[in-house]
PDB file of C-alpha atoms in Angstrom:
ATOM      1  CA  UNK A   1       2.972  24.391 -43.371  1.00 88.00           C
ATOM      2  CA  UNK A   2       1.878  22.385 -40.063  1.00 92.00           C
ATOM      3  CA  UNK A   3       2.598  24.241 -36.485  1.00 95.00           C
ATOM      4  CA  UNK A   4       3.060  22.786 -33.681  1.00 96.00           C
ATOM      5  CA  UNK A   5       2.171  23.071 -30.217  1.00 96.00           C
ATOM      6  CA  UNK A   6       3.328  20.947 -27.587  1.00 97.00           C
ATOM      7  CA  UNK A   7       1.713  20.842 -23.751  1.00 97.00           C
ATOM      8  CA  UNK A   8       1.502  18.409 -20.528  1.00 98.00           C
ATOM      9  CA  UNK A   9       5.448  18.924 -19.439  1.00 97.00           C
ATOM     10  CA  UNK A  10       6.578  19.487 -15.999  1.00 98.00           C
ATOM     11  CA  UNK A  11       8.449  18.337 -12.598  1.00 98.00           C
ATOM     12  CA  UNK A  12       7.600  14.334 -11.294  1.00 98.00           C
ATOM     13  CA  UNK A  13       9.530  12.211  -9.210  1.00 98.00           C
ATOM     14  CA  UNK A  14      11.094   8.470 -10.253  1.00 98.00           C
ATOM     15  CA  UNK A  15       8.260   6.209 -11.139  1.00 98.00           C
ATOM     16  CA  UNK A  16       5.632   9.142 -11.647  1.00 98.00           C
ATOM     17  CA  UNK A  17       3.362   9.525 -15.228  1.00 98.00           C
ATOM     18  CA  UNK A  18       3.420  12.391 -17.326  1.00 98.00           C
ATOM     19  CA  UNK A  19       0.855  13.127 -20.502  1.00 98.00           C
ATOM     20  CA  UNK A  20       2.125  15.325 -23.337  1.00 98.00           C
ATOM     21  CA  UNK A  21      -0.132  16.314 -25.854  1.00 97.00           C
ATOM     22  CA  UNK A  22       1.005  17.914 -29.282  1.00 97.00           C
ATOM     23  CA  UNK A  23      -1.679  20.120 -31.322  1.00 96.00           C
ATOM     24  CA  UNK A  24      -1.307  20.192 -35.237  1.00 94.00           C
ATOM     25  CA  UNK A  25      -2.609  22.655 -37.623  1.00 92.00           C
ATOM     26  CA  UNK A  26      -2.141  22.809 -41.433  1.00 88.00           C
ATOM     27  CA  UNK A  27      -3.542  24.988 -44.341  1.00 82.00           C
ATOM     28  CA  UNK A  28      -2.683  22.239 -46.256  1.00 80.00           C
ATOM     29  CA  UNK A  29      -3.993  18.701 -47.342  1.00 78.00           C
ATOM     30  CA  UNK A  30      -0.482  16.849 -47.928  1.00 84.00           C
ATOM     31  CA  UNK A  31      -0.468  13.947 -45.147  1.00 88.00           C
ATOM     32  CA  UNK A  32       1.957  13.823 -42.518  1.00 91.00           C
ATOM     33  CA  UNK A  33       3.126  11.943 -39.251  1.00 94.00           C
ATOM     34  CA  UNK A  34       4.234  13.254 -36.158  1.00 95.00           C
ATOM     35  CA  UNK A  35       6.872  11.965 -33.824  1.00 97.00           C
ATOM     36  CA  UNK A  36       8.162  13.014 -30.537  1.00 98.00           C
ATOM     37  CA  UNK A  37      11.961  13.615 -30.087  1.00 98.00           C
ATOM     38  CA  UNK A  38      13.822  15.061 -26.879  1.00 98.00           C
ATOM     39  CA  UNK A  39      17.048  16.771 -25.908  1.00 98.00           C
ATOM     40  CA  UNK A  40      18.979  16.800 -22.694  1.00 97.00           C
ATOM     41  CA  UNK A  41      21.027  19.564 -21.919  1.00 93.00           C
ATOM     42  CA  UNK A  42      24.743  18.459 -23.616  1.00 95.00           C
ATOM     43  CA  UNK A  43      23.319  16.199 -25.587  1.00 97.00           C
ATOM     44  CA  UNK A  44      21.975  16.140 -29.507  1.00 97.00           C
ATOM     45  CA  UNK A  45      17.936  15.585 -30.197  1.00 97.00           C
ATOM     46  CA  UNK A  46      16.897  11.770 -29.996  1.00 98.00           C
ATOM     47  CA  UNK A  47      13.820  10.150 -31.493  1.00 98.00           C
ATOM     48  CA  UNK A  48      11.384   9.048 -29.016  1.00 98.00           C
ATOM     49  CA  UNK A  49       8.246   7.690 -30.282  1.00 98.00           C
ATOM     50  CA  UNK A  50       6.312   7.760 -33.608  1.00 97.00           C
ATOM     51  CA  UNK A  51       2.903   7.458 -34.662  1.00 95.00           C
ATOM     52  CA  UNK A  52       2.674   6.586 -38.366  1.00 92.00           C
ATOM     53  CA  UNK A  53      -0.522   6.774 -39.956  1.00 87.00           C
ATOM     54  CA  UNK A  54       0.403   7.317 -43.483  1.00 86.00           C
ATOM     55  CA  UNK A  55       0.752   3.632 -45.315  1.00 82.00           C
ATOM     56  CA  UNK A  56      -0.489   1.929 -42.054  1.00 84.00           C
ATOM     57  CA  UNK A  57      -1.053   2.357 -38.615  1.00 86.00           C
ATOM     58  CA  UNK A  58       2.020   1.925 -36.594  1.00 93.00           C
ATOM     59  CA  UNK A  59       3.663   2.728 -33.430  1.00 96.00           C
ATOM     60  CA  UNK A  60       7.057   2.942 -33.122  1.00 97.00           C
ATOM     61  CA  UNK A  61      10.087   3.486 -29.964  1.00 98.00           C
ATOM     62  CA  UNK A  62      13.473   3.821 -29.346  1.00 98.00           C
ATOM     63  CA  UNK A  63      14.714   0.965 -26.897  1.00 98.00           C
ATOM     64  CA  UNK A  64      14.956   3.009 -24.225  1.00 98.00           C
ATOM     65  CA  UNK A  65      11.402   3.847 -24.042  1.00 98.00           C
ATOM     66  CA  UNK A  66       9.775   0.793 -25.210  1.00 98.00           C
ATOM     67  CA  UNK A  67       7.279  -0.548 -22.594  1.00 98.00           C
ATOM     68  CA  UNK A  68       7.021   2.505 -20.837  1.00 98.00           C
ATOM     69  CA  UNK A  69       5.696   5.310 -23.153  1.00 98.00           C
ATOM     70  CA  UNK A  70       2.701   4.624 -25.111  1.00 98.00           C
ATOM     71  CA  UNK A  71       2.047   7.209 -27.604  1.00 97.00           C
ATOM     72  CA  UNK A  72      -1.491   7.680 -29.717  1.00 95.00           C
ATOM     73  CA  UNK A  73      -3.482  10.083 -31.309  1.00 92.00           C
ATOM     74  CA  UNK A  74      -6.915  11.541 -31.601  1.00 89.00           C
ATOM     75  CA  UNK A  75      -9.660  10.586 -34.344  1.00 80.00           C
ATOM     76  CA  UNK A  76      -9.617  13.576 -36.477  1.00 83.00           C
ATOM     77  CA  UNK A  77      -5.705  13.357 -36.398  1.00 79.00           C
ATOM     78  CA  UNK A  78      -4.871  16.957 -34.977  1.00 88.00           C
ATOM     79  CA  UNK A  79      -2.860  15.761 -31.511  1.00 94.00           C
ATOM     80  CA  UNK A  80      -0.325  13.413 -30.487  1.00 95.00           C
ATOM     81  CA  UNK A  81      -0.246  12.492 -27.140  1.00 97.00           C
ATOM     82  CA  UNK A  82       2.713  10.785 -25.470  1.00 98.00           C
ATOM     83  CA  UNK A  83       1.972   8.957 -22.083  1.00 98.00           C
ATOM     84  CA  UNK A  84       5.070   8.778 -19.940  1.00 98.00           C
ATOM     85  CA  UNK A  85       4.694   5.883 -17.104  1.00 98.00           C
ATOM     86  CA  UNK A  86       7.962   5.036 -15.129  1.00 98.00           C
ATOM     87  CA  UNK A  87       9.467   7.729 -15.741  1.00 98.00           C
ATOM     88  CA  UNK A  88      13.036   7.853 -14.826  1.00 98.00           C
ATOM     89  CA  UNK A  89      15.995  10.584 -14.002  1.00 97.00           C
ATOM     90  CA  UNK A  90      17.524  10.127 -17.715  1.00 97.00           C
ATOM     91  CA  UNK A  91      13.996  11.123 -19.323  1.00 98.00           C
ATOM     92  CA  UNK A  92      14.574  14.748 -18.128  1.00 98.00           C
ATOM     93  CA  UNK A  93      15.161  16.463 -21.524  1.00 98.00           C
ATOM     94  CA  UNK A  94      13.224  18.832 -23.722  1.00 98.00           C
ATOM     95  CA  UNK A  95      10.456  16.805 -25.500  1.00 98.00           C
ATOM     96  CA  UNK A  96       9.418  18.422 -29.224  1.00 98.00           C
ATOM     97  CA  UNK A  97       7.118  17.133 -31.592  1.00 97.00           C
ATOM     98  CA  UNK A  98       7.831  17.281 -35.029  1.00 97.00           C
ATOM     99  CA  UNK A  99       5.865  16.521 -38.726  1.00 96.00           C
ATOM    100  CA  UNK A 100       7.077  14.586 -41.526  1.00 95.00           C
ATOM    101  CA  UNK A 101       5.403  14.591 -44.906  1.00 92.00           C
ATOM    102  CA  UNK A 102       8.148  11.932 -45.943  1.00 91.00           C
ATOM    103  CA  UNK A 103       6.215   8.694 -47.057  1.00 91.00           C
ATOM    104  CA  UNK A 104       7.785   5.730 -45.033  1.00 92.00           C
ATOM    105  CA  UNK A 105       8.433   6.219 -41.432  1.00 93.00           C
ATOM    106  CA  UNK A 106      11.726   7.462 -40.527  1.00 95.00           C
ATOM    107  CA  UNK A 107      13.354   8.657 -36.975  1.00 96.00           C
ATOM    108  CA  UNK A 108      16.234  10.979 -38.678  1.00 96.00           C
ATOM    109  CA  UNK A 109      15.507  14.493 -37.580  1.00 97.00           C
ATOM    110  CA  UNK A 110      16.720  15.186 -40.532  1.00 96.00           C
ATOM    111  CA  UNK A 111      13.614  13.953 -42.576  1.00 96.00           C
ATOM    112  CA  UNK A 112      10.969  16.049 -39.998  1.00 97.00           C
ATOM    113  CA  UNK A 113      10.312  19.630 -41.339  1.00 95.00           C
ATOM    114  CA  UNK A 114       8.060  20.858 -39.256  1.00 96.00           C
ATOM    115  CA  UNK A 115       9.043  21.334 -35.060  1.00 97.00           C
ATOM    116  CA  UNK A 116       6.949  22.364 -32.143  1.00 97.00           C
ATOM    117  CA  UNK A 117       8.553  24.137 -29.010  1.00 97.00           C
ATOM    118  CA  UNK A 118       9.319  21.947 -26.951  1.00 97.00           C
ATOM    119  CA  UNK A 119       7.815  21.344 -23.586  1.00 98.00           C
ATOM    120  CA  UNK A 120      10.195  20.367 -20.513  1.00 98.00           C
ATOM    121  CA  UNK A 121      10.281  17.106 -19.125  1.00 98.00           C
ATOM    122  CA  UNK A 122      12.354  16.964 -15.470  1.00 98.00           C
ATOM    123  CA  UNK A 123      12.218  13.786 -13.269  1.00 98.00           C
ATOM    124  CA  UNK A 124      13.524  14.086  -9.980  1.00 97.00           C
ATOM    125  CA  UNK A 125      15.522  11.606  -8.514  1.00 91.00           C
TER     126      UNK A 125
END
């Protein structure tokens, strides 16, 4: 089992930065990736951002994201972060990280067992 514990959310206006951080912790020694999703109110959970660090180190975003959010993670592997620059009034959701112990990367909530959550995200206009 991994848990999952998400932190850095808040309030910002248009154009402002935001840091999330994600803390994992596992009793056991399978690998596994972590990947930040969000959810607006109304709307179903969207993949954000991956770090995959199981065949290779990789980065991955959705298009709506890309060249804005960076995300990363520490050297003994325990948190995610996810830097937020430019942020904008559609990036207001619910952000959640999540684990997958699937192999190959994959943004298909479906294929993440593990979720943290959540830590609010609102960008004033």
């Amino acid at each position: 089992q991994v848990h999952l514990v998400e932190a850095g959310g808040g309030s910002v206006e248009t154009g402002g930065s935001l840091r999330l951080s994600c803390r994992s912790s596992t009793d056991s020694a399978r690998r596994y990736y972590m990947s930040w999703f969000r959810q607006a109110p109304g709307a179903e959970r969207e993949w954000v951002a991956t770090f995959y660090n199981i065949e290779e180190n990789a980065e991955y975003y959705s298009d709506s994201v890309k060249g804005r959010f960076t995300t990363s993670q520490d050297s003994a592997k325990k948190t995610l972060f996810l830097q937020m620059n430019n942020l904008k009034p559609e990036d207001t959701a619910m952000y959640y990280c999540a684990a997958s112990y699937r192999r190959f990367f994959s943004n298909d909530t479906a294929e993440y067992t593990y979720w943290g959550q959540g830590t609010q995200v609102t960008v004033i206009s």
